[in-house]
CSV table of C-alpha atoms and ligand atoms in Angstrom, one decimal:
chain,number,residue,atom,x,y,z
V,1,MET,CA,-7.8,0.7,-47.4
V,2,ALA,CA,-9.1,1.2,-43.9
V,3,ASP,CA,-9.8,-2.5,-43.3
V,4,LYS,CA,-6.1,-3.3,-44.3
V,5,ALA,CA,-4.8,-1.1,-41.4
V,6,LYS,CA,-3.5,-3.0,-38.4
V,7,LYS,CA,-6.2,-3.2,-35.7
V,8,LEU,CA,-5.2,-1.8,-32.4
V,9,ASN,CA,-4.8,-4.1,-29.5
V,10,THR,CA,-7.5,-3.9,-26.8
V,11,GLU,CA,-5.1,-5.2,-24.0
V,12,ALA,CA,-3.8,-2.7,-21.5
V,13,TYR,CA,0.0,-2.0,-21.4
V,14,LYS,CA,1.9,-4.8,-19.8
V,15,GLY,CA,1.7,-4.9,-16.0
V,16,VAL,CA,-1.0,-2.2,-15.6
V,17,ARG,CA,-4.7,-2.7,-15.0
V,18,ASP,CA,-7.9,-1.5,-16.5
V,19,PHE,CA,-10.5,-1.0,-13.9
V,20,PHE,CA,-13.9,-2.1,-15.2
V,21,PRO,CA,-16.8,-0.9,-13.0
V,22,LYS,CA,-16.7,-4.1,-10.8
V,23,ASP,CA,-13.0,-3.7,-10.2
V,24,MET,CA,-13.4,0.0,-9.6
V,25,SER,CA,-16.0,-0.8,-7.0
V,26,VAL,CA,-13.6,-3.0,-5.1
V,27,GLU,CA,-10.8,-0.4,-5.5
V,28,LYS,CA,-13.1,2.2,-4.0
V,29,SER,CA,-13.9,0.1,-1.0
V,30,ILE,CA,-10.2,-0.6,-0.4
V,31,PHE,CA,-9.5,3.2,-0.6
V,32,GLY,CA,-12.5,3.7,1.7
V,33,ILE,CA,-11.0,1.4,4.4
V,34,TRP,CA,-7.7,3.2,4.0
V,35,ARG,CA,-9.2,6.7,4.3
V,36,ASN,CA,-11.4,5.6,7.2
V,37,VAL,CA,-8.7,4.2,9.3
V,38,ALA,CA,-6.1,6.9,8.6
V,39,GLU,CA,-8.6,9.6,9.4
V,40,LYS,CA,-9.6,7.8,12.6
V,41,TYR,CA,-6.0,8.5,13.8
V,42,GLY,CA,-6.0,12.2,12.8
V,43,TYR,CA,-4.1,11.9,9.5
V,44,GLU,CA,-4.8,14.5,6.8
V,45,GLU,CA,-4.8,13.6,3.1
V,46,TYR,CA,-2.3,15.2,0.7
V,47,GLY,CA,-1.5,14.6,-3.0
V,48,ALA,CA,1.1,15.4,-5.7
V,49,SER,CA,1.9,14.9,-9.3
V,50,VAL,CA,3.1,11.6,-10.7
V,51,LEU,CA,6.0,13.4,-12.4
V,52,GLU,CA,9.1,14.2,-10.4
V,53,PRO,CA,12.6,15.2,-11.3
V,54,ALA,CA,14.7,11.9,-11.7
V,55,GLU,CA,17.3,13.2,-9.2
V,56,LEU,CA,14.8,13.0,-6.4
V,57,TYR,CA,15.3,9.2,-6.2
V,58,ARG,CA,19.0,9.0,-6.8
V,59,ALA,CA,20.2,10.0,-3.4
V,60,LYS,CA,18.3,7.6,-1.1
V,61,SER,CA,15.8,5.3,-2.7
V,62,GLY,CA,18.2,2.5,-3.5
V,63,GLU,CA,19.9,1.2,-6.6
V,64,GLU,CA,17.4,-1.5,-7.5
V,65,ILE,CA,14.5,1.0,-7.7
V,66,VAL,CA,16.5,3.7,-9.5
V,67,ASN,CA,18.5,1.6,-12.0
V,68,GLU,CA,16.1,-1.2,-12.7
V,69,GLN,CA,12.6,-0.1,-11.8
V,70,THR,CA,11.9,3.5,-12.7
V,71,TYR,CA,10.1,4.9,-15.7
V,72,THR,CA,12.4,7.8,-16.6
V,73,PHE,CA,12.3,9.9,-19.7
V,74,THR,CA,13.7,13.2,-21.0
V,75,ASP,CA,11.0,15.9,-21.5
V,76,ARG,CA,10.9,18.4,-24.3
V,77,GLY,CA,12.9,20.9,-22.2
V,78,ASP,CA,15.7,18.3,-21.7
V,79,ARG,CA,14.8,17.6,-18.1
V,80,GLU,CA,15.1,14.0,-16.8
V,81,VAL,CA,11.7,13.1,-15.4
V,82,THR,CA,10.6,10.0,-13.5
V,83,LEU,CA,7.1,8.6,-12.9
V,84,ARG,CA,7.1,8.3,-9.1
V,85,PRO,CA,8.0,4.7,-8.1
V,86,GLU,CA,7.2,5.6,-4.4
V,87,MET,CA,5.8,8.5,-2.4
V,88,THR,CA,8.3,8.9,0.4
V,89,PRO,CA,10.7,11.2,-1.5
V,90,THR,CA,7.8,13.3,-2.7
V,91,VAL,CA,6.3,13.7,0.8
V,92,ALA,CA,9.8,14.5,2.2
V,93,ARG,CA,10.2,17.1,-0.5
V,94,MET,CA,6.8,18.6,0.3
V,95,VAL,CA,7.4,18.7,4.0
V,96,ALA,CA,10.8,20.2,3.6
V,97,ALA,CA,9.4,22.9,1.2
V,98,ARG,CA,6.9,24.2,3.9
V,99,LYS,CA,8.8,23.2,7.0
V,100,ARG,CA,8.5,26.7,8.5
V,101,GLU,CA,4.8,27.0,8.1
V,102,LEU,CA,3.8,23.5,9.0
V,103,VAL,CA,2.7,22.6,12.5
V,104,PHE,CA,4.6,19.5,13.8
V,105,PRO,CA,4.0,16.7,14.4
V,106,LEU,CA,2.4,16.2,11.0
V,107,ARG,CA,0.2,13.2,10.4
V,108,TRP,CA,-0.3,12.8,6.6
V,109,TYR,CA,-1.7,10.2,4.3
V,110,SER,CA,-2.1,9.8,0.6
V,111,ILE,CA,-3.2,7.2,-2.0
V,112,PRO,CA,-0.9,7.8,-5.0
V,113,ASN,CA,-0.5,5.6,-8.1
V,114,LEU,CA,3.1,4.5,-8.4
V,115,PHE,CA,5.1,3.1,-11.3
V,116,ARG,CA,7.7,0.4,-11.1
V,117,TYR,CA,9.1,-1.5,-14.0
V,118,GLU,CA,8.9,-4.9,-12.3
V,119,GLN,CA,8.2,-8.4,-13.7
V,120,PRO,CA,4.4,-8.6,-13.4
V,121,GLN,CA,3.5,-11.5,-11.1
V,122,ARG,CA,1.0,-12.3,-8.3
V,123,GLY,CA,1.0,-9.3,-6.0
V,124,ARG,CA,3.3,-7.2,-8.2
V,125,VAL,CA,2.3,-5.0,-11.1
V,126,ARG,CA,3.8,-2.0,-12.9
V,127,GLU,CA,1.3,0.5,-11.7
V,128,HIS,CA,-0.2,0.2,-8.3
V,129,TRP,CA,-2.0,2.4,-5.8
V,130,GLN,CA,-0.4,2.6,-2.4
V,131,LEU,CA,-1.7,4.0,0.8
V,132,ASN,CA,1.1,6.1,2.4
V,133,VAL,CA,0.8,6.9,6.1
V,134,ASP,CA,3.6,9.0,7.6
V,135,ILE,CA,4.2,11.0,10.8
V,136,PHE,CA,6.8,13.7,10.9
V,137,GLY,CA,8.6,15.3,13.8
V,138,ILE,CA,8.4,12.6,16.4
V,139,ASN,CA,11.7,11.2,17.7
V,140,SER,CA,10.3,8.7,20.1
V,141,ILE,CA,9.2,5.1,19.5
V,142,ASN,CA,5.6,6.2,19.9
V,143,ALA,CA,5.6,7.1,16.3
V,144,GLU,CA,6.5,3.6,15.2
V,145,ILE,CA,3.9,2.2,17.6
V,146,GLU,CA,1.2,4.5,16.2
V,147,VAL,CA,1.9,3.7,12.5
V,148,ILE,CA,2.1,0.0,13.1
V,149,ASN,CA,-1.1,0.2,15.0
V,150,ILE,CA,-2.7,1.8,12.0
V,151,ALA,CA,-1.3,-1.0,9.7
V,152,TYR,CA,-2.8,-3.6,12.2
V,153,ASP,CA,-6.1,-1.8,12.2
V,154,ILE,CA,-6.2,-1.9,8.4
V,155,MET,CA,-5.4,-5.6,8.3
V,156,ARG,CA,-8.3,-6.2,10.7
V,157,SER,CA,-10.6,-4.0,8.5
V,158,TYR,CA,-9.7,-6.2,5.5
V,159,GLY,CA,-11.4,-9.0,7.6
V,160,LEU,CA,-8.3,-10.8,8.9
V,161,LYS,CA,-8.0,-12.2,12.4
V,162,ASN,CA,-4.8,-11.8,14.5
V,163,THR,CA,-3.8,-15.4,13.8
V,164,ASP,CA,-4.0,-14.8,10.0
V,165,PHE,CA,-1.2,-12.3,9.7
V,166,GLU,CA,2.1,-11.3,11.2
V,167,ILE,CA,4.0,-8.0,11.8
V,168,ARG,CA,7.7,-8.4,11.4
V,169,VAL,CA,10.0,-5.9,12.9
V,170,ASN,CA,13.7,-5.2,12.8
V,171,SER,CA,16.0,-2.2,13.4
V,172,ARG,CA,18.3,-0.9,10.8
V,173,ARG,CA,20.2,1.0,13.5
V,174,LEU,CA,20.8,-2.3,15.3
V,175,MET,CA,21.8,-4.2,12.2
V,176,ASN,CA,24.1,-1.4,11.0
V,177,TYR,CA,25.7,-1.4,14.4
V,178,ILE,CA,26.2,-5.2,14.5
V,179,ILE,CA,27.5,-5.4,10.9
V,180,GLY,CA,29.6,-2.3,11.3
V,181,GLU,CA,30.9,-2.4,14.9
V,182,PHE,CA,30.5,-6.0,15.9
V,183,PHE,CA,32.1,-7.3,12.8
V,184,GLY,CA,34.0,-4.1,12.3
V,185,THR,CA,33.4,-3.4,8.6
V,186,ASP,CA,33.1,-0.1,6.8
V,187,GLU,CA,30.0,1.8,5.6
V,188,VAL,CA,30.2,0.4,2.0
V,189,SER,CA,30.3,-3.2,3.3
V,190,ILE,CA,27.4,-2.5,5.7
V,191,LYS,CA,25.3,-1.4,2.7
V,192,LYS,CA,26.4,-4.4,0.6
V,193,ILE,CA,25.6,-6.8,3.4
V,194,THR,CA,22.3,-5.1,4.1
V,195,LYS,CA,21.3,-5.6,0.4
V,196,LEU,CA,22.4,-9.2,0.5
V,197,ILE,CA,20.3,-9.9,3.7
V,198,ASP,CA,17.4,-8.2,2.0
V,199,LYS,CA,17.7,-10.7,-0.9
V,200,LYS,CA,18.5,-13.7,1.4
V,201,ASP,CA,15.2,-15.4,0.9
V,202,LYS,CA,15.6,-15.4,-2.9
V,203,MET,CA,19.1,-16.8,-2.8
V,204,GLN,CA,20.5,-20.3,-2.3
V,205,PRO,CA,22.0,-20.5,1.2
V,206,GLU,CA,25.4,-21.4,-0.1
V,207,LEU,CA,25.4,-18.5,-2.6
V,208,PHE,CA,24.3,-16.2,0.2
V,209,SER,CA,27.2,-17.2,2.5
V,210,ILE,CA,29.7,-17.0,-0.4
V,211,ALA,CA,28.5,-13.5,-1.3
V,212,VAL,CA,28.7,-12.4,2.4
V,213,ARG,CA,32.1,-13.9,2.7
V,214,ASP,CA,33.2,-12.0,-0.4
V,215,VAL,CA,32.1,-8.7,1.1
V,216,PHE,CA,33.9,-9.5,4.4
V,217,PHE,CA,36.9,-10.6,2.4
V,218,SER,CA,37.1,-7.4,0.3
V,219,ALA,CA,36.6,-5.3,3.5
V,220,ARG,CA,39.4,-7.3,5.2
V,221,ASP,CA,41.6,-4.3,5.8
V,222,THR,CA,38.8,-2.4,7.6
V,223,ILE,CA,37.7,-5.3,9.8
V,224,LYS,CA,39.1,-4.5,13.2
V,225,ASN,CA,36.9,-5.6,16.0
V,226,PRO,CA,36.4,-9.3,16.0
V,227,MET,CA,33.1,-10.6,17.1
V,228,GLY,CA,32.5,-7.7,19.5
V,229,GLY,CA,35.6,-8.5,21.5
V,230,SER,CA,38.2,-6.0,22.5
V,231,SER,CA,41.0,-7.6,20.6
V,232,SER,CA,42.4,-5.6,17.7
V,233,GLU,CA,42.8,-8.8,15.8
V,234,ALA,CA,40.5,-8.9,12.8
V,235,PRO,CA,38.2,-11.9,12.4
V,236,SER,CA,38.8,-13.8,9.3
V,237,PRO,CA,36.2,-13.4,6.5
V,238,ASP,CA,35.1,-16.9,7.3
V,239,ALA,CA,34.7,-16.2,11.0
V,240,ALA,CA,32.8,-13.0,10.3
V,241,THR,CA,30.5,-14.8,7.9
V,242,ASP,CA,29.9,-17.7,10.3
V,243,GLY,CA,29.2,-15.2,13.1
V,244,LEU,CA,26.7,-13.3,10.9
V,245,LEU,CA,25.0,-16.4,9.7
V,246,THR,CA,24.6,-17.7,13.3
V,247,LEU,CA,22.9,-14.4,14.2
V,248,LEU,CA,20.7,-14.5,11.1
V,249,ASN,CA,19.6,-18.0,11.8
V,250,SER,CA,18.6,-17.2,15.4
V,251,GLY,CA,15.1,-18.6,16.1
V,252,ASN,CA,13.8,-15.6,18.0
V,253,PHE,CA,14.6,-12.3,19.6
V,254,ALA,CA,15.8,-13.8,22.9
V,255,GLU,CA,18.2,-16.2,21.1
V,256,PHE,CA,19.4,-13.4,18.8
V,257,ALA,CA,20.1,-11.1,21.8
V,258,SER,CA,21.8,-13.8,23.8
V,259,ARG,CA,24.3,-14.2,21.0
V,260,LEU,CA,25.4,-10.6,21.3
V,261,PRO,CA,27.9,-9.4,23.8
V,262,GLN,CA,26.6,-7.2,26.6
V,263,THR,CA,27.9,-4.0,24.9
V,264,VAL,CA,25.5,-4.6,22.0
V,265,ASP,CA,22.7,-5.5,24.4
V,266,GLU,CA,22.7,-2.0,25.7
V,267,HIS,CA,22.6,-0.6,22.2
V,268,VAL,CA,19.7,1.7,21.4
V,269,GLY,CA,18.8,-0.5,18.4
V,270,LEU,CA,18.1,-3.5,20.6
V,271,LYS,CA,16.2,-1.3,23.1
V,272,GLU,CA,13.9,0.2,20.4
V,273,VAL,CA,13.0,-3.3,19.1
V,274,ARG,CA,12.0,-4.3,22.7
V,275,GLU,CA,10.1,-1.1,23.2
V,276,VAL,CA,8.1,-1.3,19.9
V,277,ILE,CA,7.1,-4.9,20.7
V,278,ALA,CA,6.1,-4.0,24.2
V,279,GLY,CA,4.2,-0.9,23.1
V,280,LEU,CA,2.2,-2.9,20.6
V,281,GLU,CA,1.6,-5.7,23.1
V,282,ASN,CA,0.2,-3.0,25.4
V,283,LEU,CA,-2.4,-2.3,22.7
V,284,GLY,CA,-3.3,-6.0,22.5
V,285,ILE,CA,-1.3,-6.4,19.3
V,286,THR,CA,0.6,-9.6,19.9
V,287,ASN,CA,1.2,-11.0,16.4
V,288,VAL,CA,4.5,-9.1,16.2
V,289,ARG,CA,7.8,-11.0,15.5
V,290,PHE,CA,11.4,-9.8,15.5
V,291,ASP,CA,12.9,-10.7,12.2
V,292,GLN,CA,16.7,-10.0,11.9
V,293,THR,CA,16.6,-10.7,8.2
V,294,LEU,CA,14.1,-8.0,7.5
V,295,MET,CA,16.1,-5.1,5.9
V,296,ARG,CA,13.8,-3.3,3.4
V,297,GLY,CA,15.4,-2.2,0.2
V,298,PHE,CA,15.4,1.6,0.6
V,299,ASP,CA,18.5,3.3,1.7
V,300,TYR,CA,16.7,6.0,3.6
V,301,TYR,CA,15.6,3.9,6.6
V,302,THR,CA,17.5,4.7,9.8
V,303,GLY,CA,15.7,2.9,12.6
V,304,ILE,CA,12.8,0.5,13.1
V,305,VAL,CA,11.7,-1.2,9.8
V,306,PHE,CA,8.7,-3.4,9.6
V,307,GLU,CA,6.5,-5.4,7.2
V,308,VAL,CA,3.2,-7.1,7.5
V,309,PHE,CA,2.6,-10.5,6.0
V,310,ASP,CA,-0.5,-12.6,5.4
V,311,LEU,CA,0.3,-16.1,6.8
V,312,ASN,CA,-1.7,-17.8,4.1
V,313,PRO,CA,0.8,-19.3,1.6
V,314,ALA,CA,-1.4,-18.0,-1.3
V,315,ASN,CA,0.0,-14.5,-0.6
V,316,ARG,CA,3.7,-14.5,-0.1
V,317,ARG,CA,4.3,-10.8,-0.7
V,318,ALA,CA,4.5,-8.1,2.0
V,319,VAL,CA,1.2,-6.4,2.4
V,320,PHE,CA,2.7,-3.4,4.2
V,321,GLY,CA,6.2,-2.1,4.5
V,322,GLY,CA,7.7,0.9,6.3
V,323,GLY,CA,10.0,2.3,8.9
V,324,ARG,CA,11.8,5.3,10.3
V,325,TYR,CA,13.7,7.7,8.1
V,326,ASP,CA,15.4,10.4,10.1
V,327,ASP,CA,17.8,11.8,7.4
V,328,LEU,CA,15.7,12.1,4.3
V,329,LEU,CA,14.5,15.6,4.8
V,330,ALA,CA,18.0,16.9,5.4
V,331,LEU,CA,18.7,16.1,1.7
V,332,PHE,CA,16.7,19.3,0.9
V,333,GLY,CA,19.0,21.4,2.9
V,334,ASN,CA,16.9,21.8,6.0
V,335,GLU,CA,17.7,20.6,9.5
V,336,LYS,CA,16.6,17.1,10.3
V,337,VAL,CA,13.0,16.2,10.6
V,338,SER,CA,12.3,12.6,11.4
V,339,GLY,CA,9.7,10.6,9.5
V,340,VAL,CA,8.1,7.3,10.3
V,341,GLY,CA,5.6,5.7,8.0
V,342,PHE,CA,4.5,2.8,5.7
V,343,GLY,CA,3.1,2.0,2.3
V,344,ALA,CA,0.4,-0.6,1.6
V,345,GLY,CA,-0.6,-1.6,-1.9
V,346,ASP,CA,-4.0,-2.1,-3.4
V,347,VAL,CA,-3.0,-5.4,-5.2
V,348,THR,CA,-2.0,-7.2,-2.1
V,349,ALA,CA,-5.0,-5.8,-0.3
V,350,ARG,CA,-7.3,-7.2,-3.0
V,351,ASP,CA,-5.5,-10.6,-3.1
V,352,ILE,CA,-5.9,-11.1,0.6
V,353,MET,CA,-9.5,-10.0,0.8
V,354,GLU,CA,-10.2,-12.5,-2.0
V,355,THR,CA,-8.3,-15.3,-0.2
V,356,TYR,CA,-10.3,-14.8,2.9
V,357,GLY,CA,-13.6,-14.4,1.1
V,358,ARG,CA,-13.9,-10.7,2.2
V,359,LEU,CA,-14.1,-9.0,-1.2
V,360,PRO,CA,-16.8,-6.3,-1.0
V,361,VAL,CA,-19.9,-6.9,-2.9
V,362,CYS,CA,-20.3,-4.6,-5.9
V,363,ALA,CA,-22.8,-1.9,-5.2
V,364,ALA,CA,-25.8,-1.6,-7.6
V,365,PRO,CA,-25.5,1.4,-9.9
V,366,ALA,CA,-28.9,2.7,-8.9
V,367,GLU,CA,-31.7,2.1,-6.4
V,368,ILE,CA,-34.5,2.4,-8.9
V,369,ALA,CA,-34.7,1.7,-12.7
V,370,ILE,CA,-37.4,3.3,-14.7
V,371,CYS,CA,-38.5,1.1,-17.5
V,372,ILE,CA,-40.4,2.7,-20.4
V,373,VAL,CA,-43.1,1.3,-22.8
V,374,GLY,CA,-43.5,3.6,-25.8
V,375,GLU,CA,-41.0,6.1,-27.0
V,376,GLN,CA,-43.5,8.9,-26.5
V,377,ASN,CA,-43.4,8.4,-22.7
V,378,ILE,CA,-39.6,9.0,-22.4
V,379,PRO,CA,-39.9,12.7,-21.5
V,380,TYR,CA,-42.4,11.9,-18.7
V,381,ALA,CA,-40.2,9.1,-17.4
V,382,MET,CA,-37.2,11.4,-17.4
V,383,ASP,CA,-39.2,14.0,-15.5
V,384,VAL,CA,-40.2,11.4,-12.8
V,385,ALA,CA,-36.5,10.3,-12.5
V,386,GLN,CA,-35.4,13.9,-12.1
V,387,GLU,CA,-37.9,14.4,-9.2
V,388,LEU,CA,-36.6,11.3,-7.5
V,389,ARG,CA,-33.0,12.4,-7.9
V,390,GLU,CA,-33.8,15.8,-6.5
V,391,LYS,CA,-35.0,13.9,-3.4
V,392,GLY,CA,-31.7,12.0,-3.2
V,393,THR,CA,-32.5,8.7,-4.9
V,394,ARG,CA,-30.1,7.1,-7.4
V,395,VAL,CA,-32.2,6.5,-10.5
V,396,MET,CA,-31.4,5.1,-14.0
V,397,VAL,CA,-33.8,5.5,-16.9
V,398,ASP,CA,-34.0,2.7,-19.5
V,399,PHE,CA,-34.6,4.4,-22.8
V,400,SER,CA,-33.1,1.6,-24.8
V,401,GLY,CA,-36.5,0.8,-26.5
V,402,LYS,CA,-36.1,-2.9,-25.6
V,403,LYS,CA,-39.0,-5.1,-24.6
V,404,LEU,CA,-40.3,-4.4,-21.0
V,405,GLY,CA,-39.3,-7.9,-19.9
V,406,ASP,CA,-35.7,-7.3,-21.1
V,407,GLN,CA,-35.6,-3.9,-19.4
V,408,ILE,CA,-36.6,-5.4,-16.1
V,409,SER,CA,-34.2,-8.3,-16.4
V,410,ASN,CA,-31.4,-5.9,-17.2
V,411,ALA,CA,-32.2,-3.9,-14.1
V,412,ASP,CA,-32.1,-7.1,-12.1
V,413,LYS,CA,-28.8,-8.2,-13.6
V,414,ARG,CA,-27.3,-4.9,-12.5
V,415,GLY,CA,-28.5,-5.5,-8.9
V,416,VAL,CA,-31.0,-2.6,-9.0
V,417,ALA,CA,-33.6,-3.4,-6.3
V,418,LYS,CA,-36.7,-1.7,-7.6
V,419,VAL,CA,-38.3,-0.8,-10.9
V,420,ILE,CA,-41.0,1.6,-12.0
V,421,CYS,CA,-42.6,0.9,-15.3
V,422,ILE,CA,-44.1,3.8,-17.3
V,423,GLY,CA,-46.4,3.4,-20.2
V,424,ASP,CA,-49.4,5.4,-21.6
V,425,GLU,CA,-51.6,4.4,-18.7
V,426,GLU,CA,-49.2,5.7,-16.1
V,427,VAL,CA,-48.7,9.0,-17.9
V,428,LYS,CA,-52.5,9.4,-18.2
V,429,THR,CA,-53.3,8.6,-14.5
V,430,GLY,CA,-50.1,9.8,-12.9
V,431,LYS,CA,-50.2,6.6,-10.8
V,432,LEU,CA,-47.0,4.7,-10.6
V,433,ILE,CA,-46.1,1.2,-9.3
V,434,ILE,CA,-42.8,0.7,-7.5
V,435,LYS,CA,-41.9,-3.0,-7.7
V,436,ASP,CA,-39.4,-4.7,-5.5
V,437,LEU,CA,-37.6,-7.2,-7.8
V,438,GLN,CA,-36.5,-9.5,-4.9
V,439,SER,CA,-39.8,-9.9,-3.0
V,440,GLY,CA,-42.1,-9.1,-5.9
V,441,ASN,CA,-43.9,-6.6,-3.6
V,442,GLU,CA,-45.6,-3.7,-5.4
V,443,MET,CA,-46.6,-0.3,-4.1
V,444,GLU,CA,-48.8,2.2,-5.9
V,445,MET,CA,-48.0,5.9,-5.5
V,446,ALA,CA,-49.0,9.1,-7.2
V,447,ALA,CA,-46.2,10.4,-9.3
V,448,ASP,CA,-46.1,13.7,-7.4
V,449,LYS,CA,-45.9,11.9,-4.0
V,450,LEU,CA,-42.9,9.7,-4.7
V,451,PRO,CA,-40.8,9.2,-1.6
V,452,GLY,CA,-37.4,10.8,-1.1
V,453,THR,CA,-35.5,7.5,-0.7
V,454,VAL,CA,-36.4,4.0,-1.6
V,455,ASP,CA,-36.4,2.9,1.9
V,456,GLU,CA,-39.2,5.3,2.8
V,457,SER,CA,-41.4,3.6,0.2
V,458,ARG,CA,-41.5,0.4,2.3
C,1,HAM,P1,7.5,-0.7,-0.4
C,1,HAM,O1,7.8,-1.9,0.5
C,1,HAM,O2,8.3,-0.7,-1.7
C,1,HAM,O3,7.6,0.6,0.4
C,1,HAM,O4,5.9,-0.8,-0.8
C,1,HAM,C1,4.9,-0.9,0.2
C,1,HAM,C2,3.8,-1.8,-0.3
C,1,HAM,O5,3.4,-1.4,-1.6
C,1,HAM,C3,4.2,-3.3,-0.4
C,1,HAM,O6,4.2,-4.0,0.8
C,1,HAM,C4,3.2,-3.8,-1.4
C,1,HAM,O7,1.9,-3.9,-0.7
C,1,HAM,C5,3.0,-2.6,-2.3
C,1,HAM,N1,3.8,-2.6,-3.5
C,1,HAM,C6,5.1,-2.3,-3.7
C,1,HAM,N2,5.5,-2.5,-5.0
C,1,HAM,C7,4.4,-3.0,-5.6
C,1,HAM,C8,4.1,-3.5,-7.0
C,1,HAM,N3,5.1,-3.4,-7.9
C,1,HAM,N4,2.9,-4.0,-7.3
C,1,HAM,C9,2.0,-4.0,-6.3
C,1,HAM,N5,2.1,-3.6,-5.1
C,1,HAM,C10,3.3,-3.1,-4.7
C,1,HAM,C11,7.6,1.8,-0.1
C,1,HAM,O8,7.2,2.1,-1.2
C,1,HAM,C12,7.9,2.9,0.9
C,1,HAM,N6,8.1,4.2,0.3
C,1,HAM,C13,6.9,2.9,2.0
C,1,HAM,C14,7.1,3.9,3.1
C,1,HAM,C15,6.2,5.0,3.4
C,1,HAM,N7,8.1,4.0,4.0
C,1,HAM,C16,7.9,5.0,4.8
C,1,HAM,N8,6.8,5.6,4.4
């Protein structure tokens, strides 16, 4: 009967990854880079459960994430639970919960696994690990400059040069002001147009302008302040659409700014873009570009938003994404605490390191392999191994019973640098030979005089 039963599939669930030891080794070194850089700037690590009440994401994460991408289920106690699709609402919840005890500004980082029901494709999977770096309690632009500096530092640590990647910056505050005040639309239309701009690259240009025009058209009654002028005459939906498209098609920051009336030029949004670019330039970070089409999908961003892109066409997805969110913590009933931060995924990190030939080499599982001839010598070999381990050496013992040649070749295949072969003779004399598999060099040592680390044996 048993062989008639349907065999289980060995494939992982769609869009998630198994990490075999080689993959895990790469993953560990990516996490190592993340931890290293974040801690260099004084950030402390925190963690949380993957399970969150579903309502946490409804208020501010954005419709696409909540309606199309979350894994949500009802638990046995009838609660709606979501596997976290991002960490920002969780960290906001945690900071709000301990606001009185925590010492601000807070510099926190975390490496959570996140779940999004996306169409798996290059750079996008259904479970990924994401470095989150966030600073809380700083209202000045210095917070943005610091977190973007950290993102830059990580890109450099992946092995990329300044000319290999680009940091794109925009201001939600500025765009909301332009769409709302300059074109005089209401809140709902601002949100709709923001979403459309966010999707602009994936849309046909004609469809994009039709969709924008539709929003302006349906907001007709609320459009009051044509093209930033003082007239109370509303711009037609066509004029508003043309005006917005012209702005979106500006080639650079200067051109964009020159198309705005002076009133907008003094707006804090435009000023903060200038300041963040200048602040980064001051740190020698010049691969920063203003991108008026960069919106970011989440509803909670209130100020500067940014993304980092590899310029190699093999990797078209954002490597980092983040920005300022000043209102998120107020959702928990506290006064405002501003937050600025970013997320950076492990998949894109791996892809770009691979593209640039910077994937870390898999570390050998041990420094020494002990090969054994004769089952009776296993206890002695294990004892030798134990002594070496106590001195800090990573040792593996081959008690497979395979031929000696095979044992040595197995050790070599695993990248283990040295072997000690133990047979009757070694047990009798207590004299062991450490052999370097690369150079072929051999060194004889008394078993009770074995060195603490392999390097000392040289
Ligand atoms: P996000 O832009 O959704 O931002 O994600 C940040 C980064 O995570 C992306 O640039 C990408 O590297 C990676 N990522 C996102 N989704 C996937 C996926 N399905 N598969 C593989 N990698 C992915 C956020 O999540 C914000 N909560 C970040 C943030 C922190 N903002 C402020 N603080």
